[in-house]
PDB file of C-alpha atoms and ligand atoms in Angstrom:
ATOM      1  CA  MET V   1      20.560  -3.123 -32.048  1.00 53.00           C
ATOM      2  CA  ASN V   2      18.469  -4.105 -29.040  1.00 83.00           C
ATOM      3  CA  ASN V   3      15.987  -1.820 -28.891  1.00 91.00           C
ATOM      4  CA  GLU V   4      14.312  -2.980 -25.055  1.00 96.00           C
ATOM      5  CA  PHE V   5      13.080  -0.327 -22.769  1.00 98.00           C
ATOM      6  CA  SER V   6      11.268  -1.951 -20.057  1.00 98.00           C
ATOM      7  CA  LEU V   7      10.532  -1.352 -16.037  1.00 98.00           C
ATOM      8  CA  THR V   8       9.254  -3.697 -13.849  1.00 98.00           C
ATOM      9  CA  PHE V   9       7.986  -3.220 -10.549  1.00 98.00           C
ATOM     10  CA  HIS V  10       9.421  -5.337  -7.816  1.00 98.00           C
ATOM     11  CA  GLY V  11       8.372  -3.132  -4.705  1.00 98.00           C
ATOM     12  CA  VAL V  12       5.817  -0.388  -4.407  1.00 98.00           C
ATOM     13  CA  ARG V  13       4.967   0.182  -0.636  1.00 98.00           C
ATOM     14  CA  GLY V  14       6.548   2.563   1.521  1.00 97.00           C
ATOM     15  CA  SER V  15       7.610   2.939   4.912  1.00 96.00           C
ATOM     16  CA  TYR V  16       7.954  -1.173   5.737  1.00 98.00           C
ATOM     17  CA  PRO V  17       6.746  -4.582   3.900  1.00 98.00           C
ATOM     18  CA  VAL V  18       3.068  -5.458   4.541  1.00 98.00           C
ATOM     19  CA  PRO V  19       2.330  -9.190   3.438  1.00 97.00           C
ATOM     20  CA  GLY V  20      -0.654 -10.507   3.352  1.00 96.00           C
ATOM     21  CA  GLU V  21      -4.355 -10.176   2.162  1.00 96.00           C
ATOM     22  CA  ALA V  22      -5.169  -6.745   2.105  1.00 97.00           C
ATOM     23  CA  THR V  23      -2.494  -5.856  -0.067  1.00 98.00           C
ATOM     24  CA  ARG V  24      -2.026  -8.857  -2.339  1.00 97.00           C
ATOM     25  CA  ARG V  25      -2.998  -7.299  -5.691  1.00 98.00           C
ATOM     26  CA  TYR V  26      -0.615  -4.526  -5.561  1.00 98.00           C
ATOM     27  CA  GLY V  27       2.127  -5.997  -3.523  1.00 98.00           C
ATOM     28  CA  GLY V  28       3.653  -5.465  -0.202  1.00 98.00           C
ATOM     29  CA  ASN V  29       7.210  -5.290  -0.716  1.00 98.00           C
ATOM     30  CA  THR V  30       9.351  -1.874  -0.347  1.00 98.00           C
ATOM     31  CA  SER V  31      10.752   0.129  -2.911  1.00 98.00           C
ATOM     32  CA  SER V  32      12.223  -1.387  -5.923  1.00 98.00           C
ATOM     33  CA  LEU V  33      12.442  -0.776  -9.736  1.00 98.00           C
ATOM     34  CA  LEU V  34      14.233  -2.562 -12.275  1.00 98.00           C
ATOM     35  CA  PHE V  35      15.329  -1.709 -15.718  1.00 98.00           C
ATOM     36  CA  GLU V  36      16.070  -3.735 -18.839  1.00 98.00           C
ATOM     37  CA  ILE V  37      17.466  -1.276 -21.028  1.00 97.00           C
ATOM     38  CA  ALA V  38      19.191  -2.208 -24.245  1.00 94.00           C
ATOM     39  CA  GLY V  39      21.222  -5.300 -22.372  1.00 93.00           C
ATOM     40  CA  GLN V  40      21.690  -3.210 -19.454  1.00 96.00           C
ATOM     41  CA  VAL V  41      20.079  -3.710 -16.140  1.00 98.00           C
ATOM     42  CA  VAL V  42      19.904  -1.010 -13.556  1.00 98.00           C
ATOM     43  CA  ILE V  43      17.945  -1.044 -10.433  1.00 98.00           C
ATOM     44  CA  PHE V  44      16.602   1.713  -8.532  1.00 98.00           C
ATOM     45  CA  ASP V  45      16.474   1.116  -4.454  1.00 98.00           C
ATOM     46  CA  ALA V  46      16.853  -2.105  -2.959  1.00 98.00           C
ATOM     47  CA  GLY V  47      13.981  -2.449  -0.511  1.00 98.00           C
ATOM     48  CA  THR V  48      12.573  -5.704  -0.241  1.00 98.00           C
ATOM     49  CA  GLY V  49      11.567  -5.919  -3.982  1.00 98.00           C
ATOM     50  CA  ILE V  50      14.943  -6.209  -4.930  1.00 98.00           C
ATOM     51  CA  ILE V  51      15.074  -9.890  -3.852  1.00 98.00           C
ATOM     52  CA  GLN V  52      12.898 -10.771  -6.500  1.00 98.00           C
ATOM     53  CA  ALA V  53      14.579  -8.698  -8.952  1.00 98.00           C
ATOM     54  CA  GLY V  54      17.556 -10.368  -8.042  1.00 98.00           C
ATOM     55  CA  ARG V  55      15.985 -14.002  -8.562  1.00 98.00           C
ATOM     56  CA  TRP V  56      14.617 -12.932 -11.941  1.00 97.00           C
ATOM     57  CA  LEU V  57      18.277 -11.735 -12.793  1.00 97.00           C
ATOM     58  CA  ASP V  58      20.014 -14.844 -11.089  1.00 93.00           C
ATOM     59  CA  GLY V  59      20.768 -16.970 -14.604  1.00 89.00           C
ATOM     60  CA  ARG V  60      20.009 -14.187 -16.945  1.00 94.00           C
ATOM     61  CA  LEU V  61      22.964 -12.306 -16.466  1.00 96.00           C
ATOM     62  CA  ARG V  62      25.946 -12.615 -18.530  1.00 95.00           C
ATOM     63  CA  SER V  63      29.723 -13.331 -17.712  1.00 96.00           C
ATOM     64  CA  GLY V  64      31.274  -9.800 -16.954  1.00 95.00           C
ATOM     65  CA  GLN V  65      28.079  -8.515 -16.881  1.00 96.00           C
ATOM     66  CA  ALA V  66      27.731  -4.992 -14.517  1.00 97.00           C
ATOM     67  CA  VAL V  67      23.904  -4.489 -12.520  1.00 98.00           C
ATOM     68  CA  HIS V  68      23.840  -0.892 -11.442  1.00 98.00           C
ATOM     69  CA  VAL V  69      21.884  -0.263  -8.344  1.00 98.00           C
ATOM     70  CA  PHE V  70      21.056   3.291  -7.587  1.00 98.00           C
ATOM     71  CA  LEU V  71      19.842   4.556  -4.146  1.00 97.00           C
ATOM     72  CA  THR V  72      17.728   7.437  -3.515  1.00 97.00           C
ATOM     73  CA  HIS V  73      18.491   7.414   0.131  1.00 94.00           C
ATOM     74  CA  LEU V  74      19.096   5.073   2.865  1.00 93.00           C
ATOM     75  CA  HIS V  75      16.213   4.826   4.641  1.00 95.00           C
ATOM     76  CA  SER V  76      15.633   1.382   5.846  1.00 95.00           C
ATOM     77  CA  ASP V  77      12.645   0.722   3.357  1.00 97.00           C
ATOM     78  CA  HIS V  78      14.911   1.402   0.577  1.00 97.00           C
ATOM     79  CA  ILE V  79      18.188  -0.558   1.482  1.00 96.00           C
ATOM     80  CA  MET V  80      16.865  -3.463   3.497  1.00 95.00           C
ATOM     81  CA  GLY V  81      16.514  -6.059   0.535  1.00 97.00           C
ATOM     82  CA  LEU V  82      20.315  -5.482  -0.506  1.00 95.00           C
ATOM     83  CA  PRO V  83      21.826  -8.377   1.804  1.00 94.00           C
ATOM     84  CA  PHE V  84      19.459 -10.845  -0.261  1.00 95.00           C
ATOM     85  CA  PHE V  85      20.111  -9.687  -3.503  1.00 97.00           C
ATOM     86  CA  ALA V  86      21.284 -13.015  -5.543  1.00 97.00           C
ATOM     87  CA  PRO V  87      24.039 -11.236  -7.856  1.00 98.00           C
ATOM     88  CA  LEU V  88      25.726 -10.323  -4.694  1.00 97.00           C
ATOM     89  CA  PHE V  89      26.557 -14.164  -4.533  1.00 96.00           C
ATOM     90  CA  ASN V  90      27.301 -14.604  -8.487  1.00 96.00           C
ATOM     91  CA  PRO V  91      31.215 -14.689  -8.720  1.00 96.00           C
ATOM     92  CA  GLU V  92      30.376 -13.881 -12.831  1.00 96.00           C
ATOM     93  CA  VAL V  93      29.279 -10.258 -12.517  1.00 97.00           C
ATOM     94  CA  THR V  94      29.892  -6.730 -11.115  1.00 97.00           C
ATOM     95  CA  VAL V  95      27.352  -4.991  -8.323  1.00 97.00           C
ATOM     96  CA  VAL V  96      27.824  -1.214  -8.974  1.00 97.00           C
ATOM     97  CA  VAL V  97      25.937   0.421  -5.770  1.00 96.00           C
ATOM     98  CA  HIS V  98      25.870   4.172  -6.354  1.00 96.00           C
ATOM     99  CA  CYS V  99      25.319   5.450  -3.003  1.00 91.00           C
ATOM    100  CA  PRO V 100      23.678   9.201  -1.828  1.00 88.00           C
ATOM    101  CA  GLU V 101      26.981  10.981  -0.874  1.00 81.00           C
ATOM    102  CA  SER V 102      24.749  12.997   1.614  1.00 62.00           C
ATOM    103  CA  GLY V 103      26.729  11.048   4.432  1.00 57.00           C
ATOM    104  CA  GLY V 104      29.854  11.041   2.627  1.00 59.00           C
ATOM    105  CA  ALA V 105      31.707   8.327   3.612  1.00 67.00           C
ATOM    106  CA  GLU V 106      29.451   7.491   6.347  1.00 79.00           C
ATOM    107  CA  SER V 107      26.950   5.943   3.339  1.00 85.00           C
ATOM    108  CA  GLN V 108      29.032   3.287   2.046  1.00 85.00           C
ATOM    109  CA  ARG V 109      29.912   1.893   5.640  1.00 87.00           C
ATOM    110  CA  ALA V 110      26.125   2.110   6.668  1.00 86.00           C
ATOM    111  CA  LEU V 111      25.541   0.004   4.035  1.00 88.00           C
ATOM    112  CA  GLU V 112      28.561  -2.324   4.461  1.00 88.00           C
ATOM    113  CA  ALA V 113      26.819  -2.832   8.053  1.00 89.00           C
ATOM    114  CA  LEU V 114      24.104  -4.685   6.529  1.00 89.00           C
ATOM    115  CA  PHE V 115      26.517  -7.475   5.586  1.00 88.00           C
ATOM    116  CA  ILE V 116      28.165  -8.087   8.751  1.00 87.00           C
ATOM    117  CA  PRO V 117      27.607  -9.011  12.030  1.00 88.00           C
ATOM    118  CA  PRO V 118      25.396  -8.213  14.734  1.00 90.00           C
ATOM    119  CA  TYR V 119      23.039  -7.695  11.562  1.00 89.00           C
ATOM    120  CA  SER V 120      23.833 -10.142   9.276  1.00 87.00           C
ATOM    121  CA  PRO V 121      25.843 -13.237   9.403  1.00 85.00           C
ATOM    122  CA  ILE V 122      27.367 -12.874   5.953  1.00 82.00           C
ATOM    123  CA  THR V 123      29.974 -10.607   6.179  1.00 81.00           C
ATOM    124  CA  LEU V 124      31.540  -8.800   3.421  1.00 81.00           C
ATOM    125  CA  ARG V 125      33.632 -12.007   2.264  1.00 84.00           C
ATOM    126  CA  GLY V 126      30.375 -14.001   1.737  1.00 88.00           C
ATOM    127  CA  ILE V 127      29.654 -11.553  -1.442  1.00 93.00           C
ATOM    128  CA  LYS V 128      31.397 -12.946  -4.358  1.00 95.00           C
ATOM    129  CA  ALA V 129      30.491 -10.566  -6.895  1.00 96.00           C
ATOM    130  CA  ARG V 130      32.810  -7.669  -7.499  1.00 96.00           C
ATOM    131  CA  LEU V 131      30.839  -5.175  -5.539  1.00 93.00           C
ATOM    132  CA  ASP V 132      31.675  -1.550  -6.325  1.00 93.00           C
ATOM    133  CA  PHE V 133      30.178   1.287  -4.760  1.00 92.00           C
ATOM    134  CA  GLN V 134      30.057   4.401  -6.624  1.00 92.00           C
ATOM    135  CA  PRO V 135      29.070   7.819  -4.672  1.00 90.00           C
ATOM    136  CA  LEU V 136      26.082  10.113  -5.954  1.00 90.00           C
ATOM    137  CA  ALA V 137      27.291  13.945  -5.279  1.00 85.00           C
ATOM    138  CA  ALA V 138      24.998  15.580  -3.412  1.00 84.00           C
ATOM    139  CA  SER V 139      23.513  18.786  -5.204  1.00 84.00           C
ATOM    140  CA  LYS V 140      20.675  20.712  -6.567  1.00 85.00           C
ATOM    141  CA  GLU V 141      22.067  20.182 -10.169  1.00 89.00           C
ATOM    142  CA  VAL V 142      21.695  17.732 -12.225  1.00 93.00           C
ATOM    143  CA  SER V 143      24.661  15.708 -12.739  1.00 94.00           C
ATOM    144  CA  THR V 144      24.484  12.401 -15.521  1.00 96.00           C
ATOM    145  CA  LEU V 145      26.305   9.449 -15.394  1.00 96.00           C
ATOM    146  CA  GLU V 146      26.816   7.427 -18.852  1.00 97.00           C
ATOM    147  CA  LEU V 147      26.284   3.467 -18.347  1.00 96.00           C
ATOM    148  CA  GLU V 148      26.686   1.007 -21.581  1.00 92.00           C
ATOM    149  CA  ASN V 149      24.462   1.018 -24.439  1.00 92.00           C
ATOM    150  CA  GLY V 150      23.637   4.643 -24.077  1.00 94.00           C
ATOM    151  CA  VAL V 151      22.018   4.288 -21.187  1.00 97.00           C
ATOM    152  CA  GLU V 152      22.010   7.642 -19.054  1.00 98.00           C
ATOM    153  CA  VAL V 153      20.994   7.668 -15.661  1.00 98.00           C
ATOM    154  CA  ALA V 154      20.908  11.496 -13.801  1.00 98.00           C
ATOM    155  CA  HIS V 155      20.140  12.574 -10.611  1.00 96.00           C
ATOM    156  CA  ILE V 156      18.952  15.501  -8.716  1.00 95.00           C
ATOM    157  CA  MET V 157      18.887  16.213  -4.705  1.00 93.00           C
ATOM    158  CA  HIS V 158      15.642  17.388  -3.257  1.00 93.00           C
ATOM    159  CA  ASP V 159      15.840  18.395   0.622  1.00 88.00           C
ATOM    160  CA  SER V 160      12.178  17.778   1.231  1.00 88.00           C
ATOM    161  CA  HIS V 161      12.704  14.528   2.403  1.00 86.00           C
ATOM    162  CA  PRO V 162      13.924  14.297   6.622  1.00 83.00           C
ATOM    163  CA  ARG V 163      16.913  14.047   7.462  1.00 78.00           C
ATOM    164  CA  GLN V 164      19.502  14.248   4.712  1.00 83.00           C
ATOM    165  CA  GLY V 165      17.232  14.519   1.976  1.00 89.00           C
ATOM    166  CA  VAL V 166      16.316  12.057  -1.435  1.00 94.00           C
ATOM    167  CA  PHE V 167      17.470  11.818  -4.982  1.00 96.00           C
ATOM    168  CA  ILE V 168      15.399  12.403  -7.823  1.00 97.00           C
ATOM    169  CA  LEU V 169      16.457   9.847 -10.645  1.00 98.00           C
ATOM    170  CA  ARG V 170      15.907   9.772 -13.978  1.00 98.00           C
ATOM    171  CA  ILE V 171      16.904   7.106 -16.591  1.00 98.00           C
ATOM    172  CA  ALA V 172      16.981   7.614 -20.492  1.00 98.00           C
ATOM    173  CA  CYS V 173      17.999   5.691 -23.586  1.00 97.00           C
ATOM    174  CA  GLY V 174      17.483   7.681 -26.653  1.00 95.00           C
ATOM    175  CA  ARG V 175      14.609  10.207 -26.339  1.00 95.00           C
ATOM    176  CA  ARG V 176      12.769   7.478 -23.797  1.00 98.00           C
ATOM    177  CA  ARG V 177      13.072   8.961 -20.147  1.00 98.00           C
ATOM    178  CA  VAL V 178      11.427   7.618 -16.948  1.00 98.00           C
ATOM    179  CA  VAL V 179      11.550   9.752 -13.984  1.00 98.00           C
ATOM    180  CA  TYR V 180      11.810   7.978 -10.380  1.00 98.00           C
ATOM    181  CA  ALA V 181      10.701  10.809  -7.907  1.00 98.00           C
ATOM    182  CA  THR V 182      10.001   8.745  -4.383  1.00 98.00           C
ATOM    183  CA  ASP V 183       9.941  10.104  -0.826  1.00 97.00           C
ATOM    184  CA  VAL V 184       9.177  13.869  -2.159  1.00 97.00           C
ATOM    185  CA  GLU V 185       6.564  16.105  -0.416  1.00 96.00           C
ATOM    186  CA  SER V 186       5.996  19.273  -2.348  1.00 92.00           C
ATOM    187  CA  PRO V 187       2.892  20.853  -1.230  1.00 93.00           C
ATOM    188  CA  GLY V 188       3.404  23.967  -3.648  1.00 93.00           C
ATOM    189  CA  GLY V 189       4.928  22.079  -6.657  1.00 95.00           C
ATOM    190  CA  PHE V 190       8.245  21.385  -7.727  1.00 94.00           C
ATOM    191  CA  ASP V 191      10.643  24.081  -8.220  1.00 93.00           C
ATOM    192  CA  PRO V 192      11.401  25.164 -11.710  1.00 94.00           C
ATOM    193  CA  VAL V 193      14.502  23.375 -11.666  1.00 94.00           C
ATOM    194  CA  VAL V 194      12.786  19.956 -10.725  1.00 95.00           C
ATOM    195  CA  GLY V 195      10.121  20.509 -12.944  1.00 95.00           C
ATOM    196  CA  GLY V 196      12.652  21.128 -15.775  1.00 96.00           C
ATOM    197  CA  PHE V 197      14.345  17.695 -14.659  1.00 97.00           C
ATOM    198  CA  ILE V 198      11.073  15.562 -15.352  1.00 97.00           C
ATOM    199  CA  ALA V 199       9.380  17.677 -18.093  1.00 97.00           C
ATOM    200  CA  GLY V 200       8.423  15.636 -20.661  1.00 93.00           C
ATOM    201  CA  ALA V 201       8.724  12.066 -19.243  1.00 98.00           C
ATOM    202  CA  ASP V 202       7.295   9.477 -20.748  1.00 98.00           C
ATOM    203  CA  LEU V 203       6.866   7.755 -17.300  1.00 98.00           C
ATOM    204  CA  LEU V 204       6.666   9.897 -14.229  1.00 98.00           C
ATOM    205  CA  VAL V 205       6.759   7.274 -10.912  1.00 98.00           C
ATOM    206  CA  HIS V 206       6.188   9.474  -8.037  1.00 98.00           C
ATOM    207  CA  ASP V 207       5.476   9.159  -4.196  1.00 98.00           C
ATOM    208  CA  SER V 208       1.762   8.914  -3.264  1.00 98.00           C
ATOM    209  CA  GLN V 209       1.865   8.120   0.274  1.00 98.00           C
ATOM    210  CA  TYR V 210      -1.406   9.652   1.601  1.00 98.00           C
ATOM    211  CA  PHE V 211      -4.698  10.803   0.817  1.00 97.00           C
ATOM    212  CA  GLU V 212      -5.154  14.733   1.324  1.00 96.00           C
ATOM    213  CA  ARG V 213      -7.741  13.558   4.000  1.00 96.00           C
ATOM    214  CA  ASP V 214      -4.743  12.062   5.982  1.00 96.00           C
ATOM    215  CA  TYR V 215      -1.747  14.484   5.278  1.00 96.00           C
ATOM    216  CA  PHE V 216      -3.960  17.510   6.301  1.00 96.00           C
ATOM    217  CA  SER V 217      -6.117  15.400   9.647  1.00 95.00           C
ATOM    218  CA  ALA V 218      -6.745  17.665  12.245  1.00 95.00           C
ATOM    219  CA  THR V 219      -5.567  14.995  14.534  1.00 96.00           C
ATOM    220  CA  ASP V 220      -2.448  13.046  13.080  1.00 94.00           C
ATOM    221  CA  PRO V 221      -1.064  15.339  10.091  1.00 95.00           C
ATOM    222  CA  ARG V 222       1.232  13.624   8.015  1.00 95.00           C
ATOM    223  CA  ALA V 223       2.653  17.222   6.448  1.00 93.00           C
ATOM    224  CA  GLY V 224       6.290  17.523   7.216  1.00 93.00           C
ATOM    225  CA  PHE V 225       6.713  14.032   6.704  1.00 94.00           C
ATOM    226  CA  GLY V 226       8.263  14.204   3.339  1.00 95.00           C
ATOM    227  CA  HIS V 227       6.169  12.253   1.342  1.00 96.00           C
ATOM    228  CA  SER V 228       3.550  13.575  -0.905  1.00 97.00           C
ATOM    229  CA  THR V 229      -0.332  13.115  -1.531  1.00 98.00           C
ATOM    230  CA  VAL V 230      -1.910  11.995  -4.314  1.00 98.00           C
ATOM    231  CA  ALA V 231      -3.314  15.130  -5.307  1.00 98.00           C
ATOM    232  CA  MET V 232       0.233  16.648  -5.367  1.00 98.00           C
ATOM    233  CA  ALA V 233       1.889  13.356  -7.261  1.00 98.00           C
ATOM    234  CA  ALA V 234      -1.244  14.220 -10.085  1.00 98.00           C
ATOM    235  CA  ASN V 235      -0.780  17.937  -9.770  1.00 98.00           C
ATOM    236  CA  ASN V 236       3.199  17.504 -10.618  1.00 97.00           C
ATOM    237  CA  ALA V 237       2.257  14.784 -13.189  1.00 98.00           C
ATOM    238  CA  LEU V 238       0.071  17.818 -14.852  1.00 97.00           C
ATOM    239  CA  ARG V 239       2.588  20.916 -14.485  1.00 96.00           C
ATOM    240  CA  SER V 240       5.638  18.913 -15.917  1.00 96.00           C
ATOM    241  CA  GLY V 241       4.006  17.220 -18.922  1.00 96.00           C
ATOM    242  CA  VAL V 242       4.609  13.916 -18.367  1.00 98.00           C
ATOM    243  CA  LYS V 243       2.588  11.510 -20.428  1.00 98.00           C
ATOM    244  CA  ARG V 244       1.800   8.822 -17.995  1.00 98.00           C
ATOM    245  CA  LEU V 245       2.158   8.691 -13.978  1.00 98.00           C
ATOM    246  CA  PHE V 246       2.448   5.743 -11.922  1.00 98.00           C
ATOM    247  CA  LEU V 247       1.468   6.250  -8.159  1.00 98.00           C
ATOM    248  CA  PHE V 248       3.875   4.987  -5.717  1.00 98.00           C
ATOM    249  CA  HIS V 249       5.425   4.798  -2.183  1.00 98.00           C
ATOM    250  CA  PHE V 250       2.040   3.759  -1.009  1.00 98.00           C
ATOM    251  CA  ASP V 251       1.091   3.793   3.134  1.00 98.00           C
ATOM    252  CA  PRO V 252       1.569   0.491   4.677  1.00 97.00           C
ATOM    253  CA  ARG V 253      -1.628   1.135   6.413  1.00 97.00           C
ATOM    254  CA  TYR V 254      -3.327   1.564   3.257  1.00 98.00           C
ATOM    255  CA  SER V 255      -5.405  -1.532   1.678  1.00 98.00           C
ATOM    256  CA  ASP V 256      -5.405  -2.406  -2.586  1.00 98.00           C
ATOM    257  CA  ALA V 257      -9.049  -0.942  -2.174  1.00 98.00           C
ATOM    258  CA  MET V 258      -7.807   2.406  -0.380  1.00 98.00           C
ATOM    259  CA  LEU V 259      -5.374   2.457  -3.629  1.00 98.00           C
ATOM    260  CA  GLU V 260      -8.097   2.291  -5.869  1.00 98.00           C
ATOM    261  CA  GLU V 261      -9.882   5.215  -4.218  1.00 98.00           C
ATOM    262  CA  MET V 262      -6.831   6.948  -4.626  1.00 98.00           C
ATOM    263  CA  LEU V 263      -6.393   6.713  -7.961  1.00 98.00           C
ATOM    264  CA  THR V 264      -9.800   7.266  -8.669  1.00 98.00           C
ATOM    265  CA  GLN V 265      -8.694  10.802  -7.597  1.00 98.00           C
ATOM    266  CA  ALA V 266      -5.672  11.286  -9.209  1.00 98.00           C
ATOM    267  CA  ARG V 267      -7.313  10.464 -12.340  1.00 98.00           C
ATOM    268  CA  GLN V 268      -9.419  13.572 -11.815  1.00 98.00           C
ATOM    269  CA  ILE V 269      -6.675  15.830 -12.299  1.00 98.00           C
ATOM    270  CA  PHE V 270      -4.437  13.546 -14.315  1.00 98.00           C
ATOM    271  CA  PRO V 271      -6.487  10.837 -16.258  1.00 98.00           C
ATOM    272  CA  ALA V 272      -3.304   9.046 -17.385  1.00 98.00           C
ATOM    273  CA  SER V 273      -2.515   7.846 -13.861  1.00 98.00           C
ATOM    274  CA  ALA V 274      -2.097   4.118 -13.005  1.00 98.00           C
ATOM    275  CA  LEU V 275      -1.151   2.447  -9.431  1.00 98.00           C
ATOM    276  CA  ALA V 276       2.310   0.993  -9.814  1.00 98.00           C
ATOM    277  CA  ARG V 277       2.039  -3.053  -8.867  1.00 98.00           C
ATOM    278  CA  GLU V 278       4.320  -5.275  -7.922  1.00 98.00           C
ATOM    279  CA  GLY V 279       5.558  -7.716 -10.663  1.00 98.00           C
ATOM    280  CA  GLU V 280       3.838  -5.199 -13.640  1.00 98.00           C
ATOM    281  CA  ARG V 281       6.270  -4.983 -16.573  1.00 98.00           C
ATOM    282  CA  ILE V 282       5.854  -1.636 -18.585  1.00 98.00           C
ATOM    283  CA  ASP V 283       7.520  -1.922 -22.099  1.00 97.00           C
ATOM    284  CA  ILE V 284       8.025   1.937 -22.874  1.00 97.00           C
ATOM    285  CA  LYS V 285       7.971   2.210 -26.955  1.00 93.00           C
TER     286      LYS V 285
HETATM  287 ZN1   ZN Y   1      10.607   5.459   1.579  1.00 68.41          ZN
HETATM  288 ZN1   ZN Y   2      12.576   8.004   3.174  1.00 68.41          ZN
END
């Protein structure tokens, strides 16, 4: 059996893409994670990073293969790469977009709008893949979806992110688990249900948008914006007993050098911390 379980970060920045000198080391694209597990391809979020993920997959997908794209929420930094995702233009594959139900049928319509004028010249007829939309139930209880080859994706809603909340996602195969908690804010730590959802993961990818000094700034505080500080991320990793933490969804105004300062702070709380870096592939053993 194919024992592969890998994660590749294709976009790690928050809010909007920031290409340029100051973001060259960790990358300027917005949220997108590619998982290749036991022959199953799963993507979390469709920020501009999904464009690179699509190029990597182009030519590698088998005829009839399904690519599952799970969206944590519909903020533009998590969906804006979708119209440029190469597998959508491959007639041999199926792309299943799992969209948050928080807006009801509106979610699917909102996503479809990305492909039609005036936002795009393509129109839905231009999509050659079989495209399915599957709703993700907005619930604070854990829901689990079984994909092929023993891969499971679970989700739970967290309401700290304005306005319709966000889904925390967990992907598992056998004993190996990765949790993706982006666009979350938890000044007092996660509640026990979310804590249990994360507990014991091999890898936790956690929102780390702000330094404490910016979050608590006297002149321009970021509390209530729906994002975490580096300390919140590190403390959540510590409390939930995960093996490794990857800081993620960095403020677009922060340079690479500032992220490295952030990492030093995280390691003082949780030593097994790292910065998510665009293009980095991690094999989970
Ligand atoms: Zn975001
Ligand atoms: Zn957001």
